[in-house]
Coordinates of C-alpha atoms in Angstrom, one line a residue:
M63 CA 0.0 0.0 0.0
E64 CA 1.3 3.4 -1.0
V65 CA 0.3 6.3 1.3
V66 CA 0.4 9.9 0.1
I67 CA 0.3 12.4 2.9
S68 CA -0.8 16.0 2.4
A69 CA 0.7 18.5 4.8
P70 CA 3.5 16.1 5.8
G71 CA 5.3 18.9 7.7
S72 CA 2.4 19.4 10.1
E73 CA 2.6 17.9 13.6
L74 CA 0.2 15.1 12.8
G75 CA 1.9 14.7 9.3
R76 CA 5.3 14.1 10.9
V77 CA 3.9 11.4 13.2
L78 CA 2.0 9.8 10.4
H79 CA 5.1 9.8 8.2
R80 CA 7.1 8.0 10.9
A81 CA 4.3 5.4 11.4
V82 CA 4.3 4.6 7.7
T83 CA 8.1 4.5 7.3
N84 CA 8.4 2.2 10.3
A85 CA 6.2 -0.3 8.6
V86 CA 7.8 -3.0 6.4
P87 CA 7.7 -1.6 2.8
S88 CA 6.0 -3.8 0.2
P89 CA 4.8 -1.6 -2.6
G90 CA 4.6 -4.2 -5.4
K91 CA 2.8 -3.7 -8.7
G92 CA -0.8 -2.7 -8.5
S93 CA -0.6 -1.9 -4.8
K94 CA -3.3 0.4 -3.4
R95 CA -2.6 4.1 -3.5
V96 CA -4.2 6.1 -0.6
L97 CA -4.2 9.8 -0.2
V98 CA -4.5 11.0 3.4
N99 CA -5.6 14.6 3.5
L100 CA -4.3 16.5 6.5
V101 CA -4.7 20.1 5.2
A102 CA -7.3 20.9 7.9
Q103 CA -5.5 19.4 10.8
P104 CA -2.9 22.1 11.9
P105 CA -5.4 24.1 13.9
N106 CA -7.2 21.0 15.3
N107 CA -6.2 21.4 18.9
L108 CA -7.1 23.7 21.9
L109 CA -3.5 24.5 22.7
H110 CA -2.9 27.5 20.3
D111 CA -5.3 29.8 22.0
G112 CA -7.2 30.2 18.7
H113 CA -4.3 31.9 16.9
R114 CA -3.8 29.2 14.2
W115 CA -7.2 30.0 12.9
E116 CA -5.7 33.2 11.7
R117 CA -3.7 31.3 9.2
Y118 CA -6.3 28.6 8.5
R119 CA -9.2 30.7 7.5
P120 CA -12.4 29.0 6.3
A121 CA -11.6 29.9 2.7
K122 CA -8.2 28.3 3.0
I123 CA -9.7 25.0 4.4
V124 CA -12.1 24.8 1.5
G125 CA -9.6 26.1 -1.1
D126 CA -6.8 23.7 -0.1
T127 CA -9.1 20.8 -0.2
R128 CA -10.5 21.7 -3.6
R129 CA -7.0 22.1 -5.0
L130 CA -5.9 18.8 -3.5
L131 CA -8.8 16.9 -5.1
A132 CA -8.1 18.6 -8.5
D133 CA -4.4 17.8 -8.4
R134 CA -3.5 15.7 -11.4
G135 CA -0.9 13.9 -9.4
H136 CA -3.7 12.3 -7.3
R137 CA -6.0 11.2 -10.1
N138 CA -5.0 7.6 -9.7
C139 CA -5.6 7.3 -6.0
D140 CA -7.7 4.3 -5.0
L141 CA -8.9 5.9 -1.8
I142 CA -9.1 9.4 -0.3
I143 CA -9.1 9.8 3.5
H144 CA -10.0 13.3 4.6
A145 CA -9.1 14.1 8.3
S146 CA -11.8 16.5 9.7
Y147 CA -12.9 17.7 13.1
A148 CA -14.7 15.6 15.8
F149 CA -16.1 18.8 17.3
L150 CA -18.5 19.0 14.3
R151 CA -20.7 16.4 16.1
A152 CA -21.6 19.0 18.7
V153 CA -23.1 21.2 16.0
E154 CA -24.9 18.2 14.4
S155 CA -26.4 17.4 17.8
G156 CA -27.9 20.8 18.1
A157 CA -25.2 23.0 19.7
T158 CA -24.9 26.5 18.4
P159 CA -21.3 27.6 17.6
G160 CA -20.3 31.2 18.4
P161 CA -20.3 33.7 15.5
R162 CA -16.5 33.4 15.1
L163 CA -16.6 29.6 15.1
Q164 CA -19.6 29.3 12.7
P165 CA -17.7 30.0 9.5
I166 CA -15.1 27.4 10.5
V167 CA -17.8 24.8 11.0
E168 CA -19.4 25.6 7.7
A169 CA -16.0 25.4 5.9
A170 CA -15.2 22.1 7.5
L171 CA -18.6 20.6 6.6
E172 CA -18.2 21.9 3.0
A173 CA -14.7 20.3 2.7
E174 CA -16.1 17.0 3.9
Q175 CA -18.9 17.1 1.3
M176 CA -16.4 17.9 -1.4
V177 CA -14.4 14.8 -0.6
L178 CA -17.4 12.6 -0.3
A179 CA -18.8 13.9 -3.6
D180 CA -15.6 13.0 -5.4
P181 CA -16.0 10.0 -7.8
R182 CA -13.1 8.2 -6.2
P183 CA -13.7 6.1 -3.2
S184 CA -13.4 8.3 -0.1
C185 CA -14.2 8.5 3.6
V186 CA -14.0 11.2 6.3
I187 CA -12.3 10.6 9.7
R188 CA -13.3 13.2 12.3
V189 CA -10.3 13.5 14.6
G190 CA -10.5 14.6 18.2
Y191 CA -8.5 17.6 19.5
L192 CA -4.8 16.6 19.0
Y193 CA -1.9 16.7 21.4
G194 CA 1.4 14.8 21.8
P195 CA 5.1 15.1 22.4
G196 CA 5.6 17.0 19.2
S197 CA 3.1 19.7 20.1
S198 CA 4.9 23.0 20.1
D199 CA 2.0 24.8 21.7
L200 CA 1.9 22.3 24.6
K201 CA 5.6 23.0 25.2
L202 CA 4.8 26.7 25.4
Y203 CA 2.1 26.0 27.9
R204 CA 4.6 24.2 30.0
V205 CA 6.8 27.3 30.2
A206 CA 3.7 29.4 30.9
F207 CA 2.7 27.2 33.8
W208 CA 6.3 27.2 35.2
M209 CA 5.9 31.0 35.3
G210 CA 2.6 30.8 37.0
R211 CA 0.6 32.5 34.2
P212 CA -3.2 32.1 34.1
Y213 CA -4.9 30.7 31.0
W214 CA -8.4 30.7 29.5
A215 CA -9.9 27.5 30.8
G216 CA -13.5 27.6 29.6
P217 CA -16.3 25.9 31.5
R218 CA -15.6 22.6 33.2
K219 CA -18.9 21.2 32.0
A220 CA -18.1 21.7 28.3
L221 CA -16.6 18.3 27.3
H222 CA -14.5 17.6 24.2
D223 CA -13.0 14.7 22.3
H224 CA -9.2 14.4 22.5
I225 CA -6.7 12.1 20.9
H226 CA -2.9 11.6 21.1
H227 CA -1.0 12.2 17.8
A228 CA 0.2 8.6 17.7
D229 CA -3.2 7.2 18.1
A230 CA -4.6 9.5 15.4
A231 CA -1.9 8.3 13.0
R232 CA -2.7 4.7 13.8
A233 CA -6.4 5.3 13.2
L234 CA -5.8 6.9 9.8
L235 CA -3.5 4.0 8.8
Q236 CA -6.1 1.5 10.0
A237 CA -8.7 3.3 7.8
A238 CA -6.2 3.2 4.8
A239 CA -5.7 -0.6 5.2
R240 CA -9.4 -1.3 5.8
P241 CA -11.7 1.5 4.6
P242 CA -14.7 2.0 6.9
K243 CA -18.1 1.1 5.5
S244 CA -19.5 4.3 7.0
R245 CA -18.5 7.4 5.0
I246 CA -17.9 9.4 8.2
T247 CA -16.2 7.8 11.2
Y248 CA -14.3 9.1 14.3
A249 CA -10.9 8.8 15.7
T250 CA -11.0 9.9 19.4
D251 CA -9.8 8.4 22.7
G252 CA -13.4 7.7 23.7
H253 CA -13.0 9.8 26.9
L254 CA -14.7 13.1 27.0
A255 CA -12.9 15.8 29.0
S256 CA -13.1 19.6 29.3
F257 CA -10.2 21.7 28.3
Q258 CA -10.0 22.9 31.9
S259 CA -9.6 19.4 33.2
F260 CA -7.0 18.6 30.6
M261 CA -4.9 21.6 31.2
D262 CA -5.2 21.7 35.0
H263 CA -3.9 18.1 35.0
F264 CA -1.1 19.0 32.7
A265 CA -0.2 22.0 34.8
R266 CA 0.1 19.9 38.0
R267 CA 2.2 17.3 36.2
V268 CA 4.7 20.0 35.2
G269 CA 4.9 21.4 38.7
N270 CA 2.2 24.0 38.9
R271 CA 0.1 22.8 41.8
V272 CA -2.5 25.6 41.6
P273 CA -3.1 26.5 37.9
L274 CA -4.7 29.9 37.5
H275 CA -7.6 30.7 35.2
I276 CA -8.4 34.0 33.6
P277 CA -11.8 35.0 35.0
R278 CA -14.7 35.2 32.5
I279 CA -15.2 38.8 33.5
G280 CA -11.9 39.5 31.9
R281 CA -12.9 38.2 28.5
A282 CA -12.4 41.4 26.6
F283 CA -9.0 42.0 28.2
A284 CA -8.0 38.4 27.5
H285 CA -8.3 39.0 23.8
V286 CA -4.8 40.5 24.0
V287 CA -3.4 36.9 24.2
V288 CA -6.4 34.6 23.5
A289 CA -8.4 34.7 20.3
E290 CA -12.2 34.7 20.4
E291 CA -12.2 31.5 18.3
H292 CA -10.6 29.7 21.2
M293 CA -13.1 31.0 23.7
Q294 CA -16.0 29.8 21.6
A295 CA -14.3 26.5 20.9
V296 CA -13.9 25.6 24.6
E297 CA -17.5 26.5 25.2
L298 CA -18.7 24.2 22.4
G299 CA -19.1 21.0 24.3
V300 CA -20.2 17.6 23.0
R301 CA -22.4 15.0 24.6
G302 CA -22.6 11.2 24.6
E303 CA -20.4 8.9 22.6
A304 CA -19.0 9.9 19.2
G305 CA -20.3 8.2 16.1
A306 CA -18.8 5.0 14.8
Q307 CA -15.0 4.8 15.5
V308 CA -12.6 3.6 12.8
P309 CA -13.2 -0.1 12.7
G310 CA -10.4 -2.1 14.3
F311 CA -8.9 1.0 16.0
T312 CA -8.3 0.9 19.7
P313 CA -6.4 3.9 21.3
A314 CA -3.2 3.1 23.1
F315 CA -3.9 6.1 25.3
P316 CA -7.5 5.8 26.4
D317 CA -7.7 9.2 28.1
Y318 CA -5.7 12.4 28.4
R319 CA -4.0 11.3 31.6
A320 CA -2.4 8.4 29.9
G321 CA -1.6 10.5 26.9
L322 CA 0.0 13.3 28.9
A323 CA 2.0 10.8 30.8
D324 CA 3.5 9.6 27.5
V325 CA 4.2 13.2 26.5
L326 CA 6.1 13.9 29.7
Q327 CA 8.0 10.7 29.4
A328 CA 9.0 11.5 25.8
W329 CA 10.1 15.0 26.8
S330 CA 12.2 13.6 29.7
R331 CA 14.2 11.5 27.1
A332 CA 14.9 14.4 24.8
P333 CA 16.9 17.6 25.3
R334 CA 14.8 20.6 26.0
P335 CA 15.1 23.3 23.2
A336 CA 14.8 26.9 24.3
P337 CA 11.2 28.0 23.6
S338 CA 10.7 30.8 21.1
R339 CA 8.8 32.9 23.6
P340 CA 7.6 32.6 27.2
G341 CA 3.9 31.9 27.2
P342 CA 1.0 30.1 25.5
A343 CA 0.7 30.0 21.8
A344 CA 0.6 33.2 19.8
S345 CA 1.3 33.8 16.1
R346 CA 4.0 31.8 14.5
K347 CA 5.2 31.5 11.0
P348 CA 3.4 28.6 9.3
P349 CA 5.5 25.6 8.3
R350 CA 7.0 25.8 4.9
S351 CA 4.8 24.2 2.3
A352 CA 6.0 20.8 1.2
P353 CA 4.7 18.4 -1.5
P354 CA 2.7 15.4 -0.3
A355 CA 4.9 12.7 1.1
R356 CA 4.7 9.3 -0.7
L357 CA 5.3 6.3 1.4
S358 CA 4.7 2.6 1.2
S359 CA 3.4 0.3 3.8
P360 CA 2.0 -3.2 3.7
P361 CA -1.8 -3.6 3.4
R362 CA -2.3 -4.9 6.9
S363 CA -4.1 -3.7 10.0
Q364 CA -1.2 -3.9 12.5
F365 CA 1.1 -0.9 12.7
P366 CA 4.0 0.1 15.0
P367 CA 3.0 1.2 18.5
P368 CA 2.8 4.9 19.2
G369 CA 6.2 6.5 19.5
G370 CA 7.8 3.6 17.6

């Protein structure tokens, strides 16, 4: 099986690239060619304080997907897997997104329909909010918590789907090996948790015993460092179980506690680079564009364990 990864330089793209290259290559003649579309994934986390949406506007999400589908280099793909957002299920269940989040929701749904309307076989995998050892924003939060800085936590009752980068990569590869029968499936850890619970736990694990929250009354002032898109995202909670998960996929990290333990263990094994700035995520230069990565892996359902 040949796997073509769009946005290979993104955080999830790098993890997916490693997962495929670690598999035993067996391209062979007539092997299946799968395009995994990650163009919408760079802002799919709650760790950048909403600032990545400044570079991934709704028009970009739709435009990048349209260009990828029209690319002549992908005409002979046997399967297209489009990675979308698990938070869309909140809207489909009746929740109303805030006015700054609404255009993002509409663009994400439009991109999904573009993929599903393509004549080539395709499926949509809605991915939970991402995190992992390679998360640059999580590293910046670590520094912010060391300094005792408060953060915008959102309501504790607003629950979200999360997933470790390595598990997300494994779910996408599982779908590539055995395409789901459902056109839309989910890749989450199956454990709903609020952003506040997630980050408070992380803060305590890195040494901040009493993480501080920016009070809601300071919403307007907080816009200096936190985008309104983030505030509305943490308020948009989901309920109940997600739709059908990718068949055959079981997360190695079944909740954020296990996932964050892996993150801290991975960081302890690696030298700590100096952060670019002291504090939670703010604007950064987007990664340099790179052509889709073409990799080969065997058409099987077993893949290397996370971090392998």
